[in-house]
Each structure stands twice: as structure tokens, then as C-alpha cells.
């Protein structure tokens, strides 16, 4: 039986203007940042930020083009790139239905 390696889903290289805001520390304006995506899939996105974000941090991701609803996401990884730039992988979280 063949073993699958690599990503299960296809990623689309696309630069989209986004805004990220922390869901864990509401009310802090300094935890909001405008950023761009590197690639997008149905389950997540890779963004470029000016600060390191810890794994498991919960964020609200909002597209700055169009009128799409904000999407909750969780940091999967944070990779230092060039000086002062980080590549951050985010996994979209499913909204929980109200009880």
C-alpha cells in the first residue's frame, strides 16, 4: 500500500489583503494587524506578519476586500523569514452551533 506524503489539499498562491485580530485578548488595539496572504486553501491560509505568533493562538481573520464575514482561525506554525517578517500558518476553525 502506498503511503501518502505532503499536503492532502491543494493550496492556491494568492495575495489577498487581510486583517488579523486576537480572539484571546479582546479590546487590545495593538493585537490587530493588516497583512497579506501567500496561499489559501479551504481549511486555512498562510499569511505574512510583522510579529511572531505563538502556536494555538486564536485569531479572527477578515478579508479587506469584499464584504465577507470574519473567520476564526488558530495558529498552526510561525516561521521566521526575512528580518522582521514571519510566515504564519492558520487553520480555519468551525463555528460551534449555539447550545
Coordinates of C-alpha atoms in Angstrom, one line a residue:
X1 CA 0.0 0.0 0.0
X2 CA 1.4 3.4 -1.0
X3 CA 1.9 6.0 1.8
X4 CA 0.7 9.5 1.1
X5 CA 3.2 12.3 1.7
X6 CA 2.8 16.1 1.6
X7 CA -0.4 18.1 1.8
X8 CA -3.8 16.5 1.3
X9 CA -5.4 19.5 -0.2
X10 CA -4.3 21.9 -2.9
X11 CA -3.1 25.4 -2.0
X12 CA -3.7 28.4 -4.2
X13 CA -1.0 31.0 -4.4
X14 CA -2.8 34.3 -3.9
X15 CA -2.1 37.6 -2.3
X16 CA -5.2 39.0 -0.5
X17 CA -5.3 41.9 1.9
X18 CA -6.4 40.6 5.3
X19 CA -6.7 41.9 8.9
X20 CA -5.9 39.6 11.9
X21 CA -7.2 40.3 15.4
X22 CA -6.5 38.3 18.5
X23 CA -9.6 36.5 20.0
X24 CA -7.8 35.8 23.3
X25 CA -7.1 39.3 24.3
X26 CA -10.2 41.3 23.2
X27 CA -10.0 45.1 23.4
X28 CA -6.3 45.4 22.6
X29 CA -5.9 47.5 19.5
X30 CA -2.2 46.6 19.2
X31 CA -3.2 43.0 18.6
X32 CA -4.8 43.9 15.2
X33 CA -2.6 43.9 12.1
X34 CA -3.1 44.3 8.4
X35 CA -1.4 41.6 6.4
X36 CA -1.3 39.7 3.1
X37 CA -1.8 36.0 2.3
X38 CA 0.8 33.9 0.5
X39 CA -1.6 31.0 -0.2
X40 CA -5.1 29.9 0.6
X41 CA -6.9 26.5 0.9
X42 CA -10.4 25.5 2.0
X43 CA -9.1 24.8 5.5
X44 CA -6.5 27.5 6.1
X45 CA -4.2 30.2 4.9
X46 CA -0.5 31.2 5.2
X47 CA 0.0 34.9 6.0
X48 CA 2.9 37.2 6.4
X49 CA 3.1 39.2 9.6
X50 CA 5.4 41.6 11.4
X51 CA 5.4 39.7 14.7
X52 CA 5.8 36.2 15.9
X53 CA 2.5 34.5 16.8
X54 CA 2.5 31.5 19.2
X55 CA 1.1 28.2 18.1
X56 CA -2.5 27.6 19.2
X57 CA -3.3 31.4 19.4
X58 CA -6.8 32.1 18.3
X59 CA -7.3 34.9 15.7
X60 CA -10.1 36.5 13.8
X61 CA -9.3 36.7 10.1
X62 CA -11.1 39.3 8.0
X63 CA -10.7 40.0 4.3
X64 CA -10.2 43.7 3.5
X65 CA -11.7 43.3 0.1
X66 CA -15.4 42.4 -0.4
X67 CA -17.9 42.0 2.4
X68 CA -17.0 38.6 3.7
X69 CA -17.7 37.7 7.4
X70 CA -14.6 37.3 9.7
X71 CA -13.4 33.8 10.2
X72 CA -12.0 32.4 13.4
X73 CA -8.6 30.6 13.0
X74 CA -5.8 29.1 15.1
X75 CA -2.1 29.5 14.6
X76 CA -0.5 26.2 13.4
X77 CA 3.0 27.4 13.0
X78 CA 5.1 30.5 12.8
X79 CA 8.3 30.6 10.7
X80 CA 10.8 33.4 10.8
X81 CA 11.6 34.6 7.2
X82 CA 13.4 37.9 6.4
X83 CA 14.3 40.4 9.1
X84 CA 11.0 41.4 10.9
X85 CA 8.8 39.1 8.7
X86 CA 7.1 35.8 9.8
X87 CA 5.2 33.2 7.7
X88 CA 2.2 32.1 9.8
X89 CA 0.1 29.1 9.0
X90 CA -3.6 29.4 10.1
X91 CA -6.2 26.7 10.2
X92 CA -9.8 27.9 10.0
X93 CA -12.0 26.8 12.9
X94 CA -15.5 25.6 12.5
X95 CA -18.1 27.8 14.2
X96 CA -19.8 26.0 17.0
X97 CA -23.6 25.9 16.9
X98 CA -25.3 27.6 19.9
X99 CA -26.5 25.1 22.6

